[in-house]
XYZ file of C-alpha atoms in Angstrom:
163
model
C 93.995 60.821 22.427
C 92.570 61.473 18.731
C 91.728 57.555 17.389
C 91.042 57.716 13.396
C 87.616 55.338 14.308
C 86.568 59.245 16.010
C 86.764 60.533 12.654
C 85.041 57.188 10.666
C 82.236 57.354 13.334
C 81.803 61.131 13.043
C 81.992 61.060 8.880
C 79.613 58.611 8.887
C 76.557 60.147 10.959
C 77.310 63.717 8.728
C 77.080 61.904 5.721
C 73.653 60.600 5.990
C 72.794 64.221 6.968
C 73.996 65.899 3.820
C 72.357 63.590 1.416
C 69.044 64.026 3.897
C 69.542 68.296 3.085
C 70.319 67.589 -0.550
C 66.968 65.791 -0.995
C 64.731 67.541 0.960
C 66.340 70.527 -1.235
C 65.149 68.466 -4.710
C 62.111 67.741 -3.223
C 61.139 71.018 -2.077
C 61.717 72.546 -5.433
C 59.791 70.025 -7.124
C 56.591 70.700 -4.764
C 57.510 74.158 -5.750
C 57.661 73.861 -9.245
C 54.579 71.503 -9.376
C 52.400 74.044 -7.272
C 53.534 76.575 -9.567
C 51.964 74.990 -12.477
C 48.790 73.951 -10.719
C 48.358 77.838 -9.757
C 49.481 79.222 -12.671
C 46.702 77.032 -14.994
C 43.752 78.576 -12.547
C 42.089 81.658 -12.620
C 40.368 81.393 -10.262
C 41.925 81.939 -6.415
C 39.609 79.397 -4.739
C 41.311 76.839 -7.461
C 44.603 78.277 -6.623
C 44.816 77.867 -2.863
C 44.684 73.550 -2.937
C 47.830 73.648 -4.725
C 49.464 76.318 -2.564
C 47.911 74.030 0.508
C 49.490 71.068 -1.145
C 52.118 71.631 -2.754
C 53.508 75.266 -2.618
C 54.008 75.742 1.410
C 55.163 72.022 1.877
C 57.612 72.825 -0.909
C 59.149 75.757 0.277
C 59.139 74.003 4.032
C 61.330 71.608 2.305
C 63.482 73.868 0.953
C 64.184 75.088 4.681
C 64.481 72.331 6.354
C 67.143 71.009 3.339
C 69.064 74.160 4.243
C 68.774 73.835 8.020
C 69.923 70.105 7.393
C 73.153 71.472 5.333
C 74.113 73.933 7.540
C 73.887 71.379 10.728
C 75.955 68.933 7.980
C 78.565 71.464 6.792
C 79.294 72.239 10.448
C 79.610 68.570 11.862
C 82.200 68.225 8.940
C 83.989 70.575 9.732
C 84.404 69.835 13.210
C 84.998 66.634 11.774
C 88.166 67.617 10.249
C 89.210 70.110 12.992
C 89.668 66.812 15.276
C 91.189 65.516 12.596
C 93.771 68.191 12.795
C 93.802 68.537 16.312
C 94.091 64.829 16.405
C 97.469 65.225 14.036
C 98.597 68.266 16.402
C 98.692 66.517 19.322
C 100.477 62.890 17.851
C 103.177 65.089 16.448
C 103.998 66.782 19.902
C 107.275 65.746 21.919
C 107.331 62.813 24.201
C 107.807 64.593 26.963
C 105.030 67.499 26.741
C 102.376 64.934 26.598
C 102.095 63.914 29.845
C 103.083 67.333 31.557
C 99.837 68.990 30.556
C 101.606 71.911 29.537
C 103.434 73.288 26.128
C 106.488 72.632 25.657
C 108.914 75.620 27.226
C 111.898 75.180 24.682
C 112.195 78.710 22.723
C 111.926 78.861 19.074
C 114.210 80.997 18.870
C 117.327 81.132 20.625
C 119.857 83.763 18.606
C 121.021 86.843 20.349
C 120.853 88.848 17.243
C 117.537 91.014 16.711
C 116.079 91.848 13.236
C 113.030 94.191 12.276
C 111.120 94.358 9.346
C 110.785 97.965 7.950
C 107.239 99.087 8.632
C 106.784 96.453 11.329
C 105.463 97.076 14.760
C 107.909 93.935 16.160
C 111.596 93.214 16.918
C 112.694 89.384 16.042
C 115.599 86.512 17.270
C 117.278 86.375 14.012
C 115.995 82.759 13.915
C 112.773 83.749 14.613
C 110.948 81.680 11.911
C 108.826 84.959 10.975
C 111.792 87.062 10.237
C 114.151 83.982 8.878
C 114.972 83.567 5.245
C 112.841 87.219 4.513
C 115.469 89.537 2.692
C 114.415 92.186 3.927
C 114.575 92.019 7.586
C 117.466 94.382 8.896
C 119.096 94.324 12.103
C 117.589 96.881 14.682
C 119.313 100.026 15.571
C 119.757 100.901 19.391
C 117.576 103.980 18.832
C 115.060 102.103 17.746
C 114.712 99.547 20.439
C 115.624 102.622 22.958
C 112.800 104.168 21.607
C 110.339 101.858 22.202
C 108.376 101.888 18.800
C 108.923 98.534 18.815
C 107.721 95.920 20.542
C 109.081 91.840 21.366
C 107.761 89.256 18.792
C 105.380 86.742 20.836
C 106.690 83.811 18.642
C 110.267 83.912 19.734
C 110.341 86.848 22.650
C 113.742 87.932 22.419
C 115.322 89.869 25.622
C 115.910 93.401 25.075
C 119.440 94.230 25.181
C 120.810 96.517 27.404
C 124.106 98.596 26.906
């Protein structure tokens, strides 16, 4: 069962590793930018090279790690808040499904009426909540459904009629 302490716990170890990525990001580019200067003020390459050692290469190392560290951050949130939703999903289901370990078996749909959208590849329950309310759904001709250029709608899997 999804507790709301799940989600606390889990916020509060992802936090810690964004603001970790955000400043190795700042402090990458400042290495870089300071390494920068140092080699850009020397002519000489031999001068050069103890500011790319120091400064340059730790820098841009930074700036990896700071994206590595936001990546790994971004992803832990949003598993975060796909428990979260999951977590809503499964408080909001029937008494009765919850212990069964199955879904729940009621139809959406239940009319014996079947619509079809033009262009569509699917036939609908009239209450089918894909097809309900939309003006232009029209009722499906025999020929049609004889035909079989249509198939059943795997929401509400209406019965094909038979004359």
């Amino acid at each position: 069962m999804w507790e709301p302490e799940m989600r606390t716990a889990r916020l509060r170890t992802v936090h810690p590793v964004l603001w970790a990525g955000w400043a190795a990001l700042a402090a990458g580019a400042v290495l870089c930018v300071l390494g920068w200067y140092g080699v850009s003020g020397e002519h000489w390459a031999e001068r050069q090279l103890p500011y790319l050692a120091s400064c340059t290469v730790p820098g841009a190392a930074l700036i990896v790690a700071g994206a590595v560290l936001l990546t790994h951050g971004r992803g832990a949130l949003a598993a975060a808040r796909v428990e979260e939703l999951y977590g809503l999903l499964v408080a909001a289901e029937p008494a009765g499904t919850e212990d069964s370990g199955t879904a729940a078996t009621a139809p959406l749909a239940v009319s014996g009426d079947l619509l079809m959208v033009p262009g569509g590849t699917l036939w609908h329950r009239a209450d089918c909540p894909l097809v309900s309310g939309k003006v232009e759904a029209v009722p499906v001709d025999a020929k049609v459904l004889a035909s079989g250029e249509l198939g059943p709608c795997p929401i509400c899997e209406p019965v094909e009629e038979t004359d």
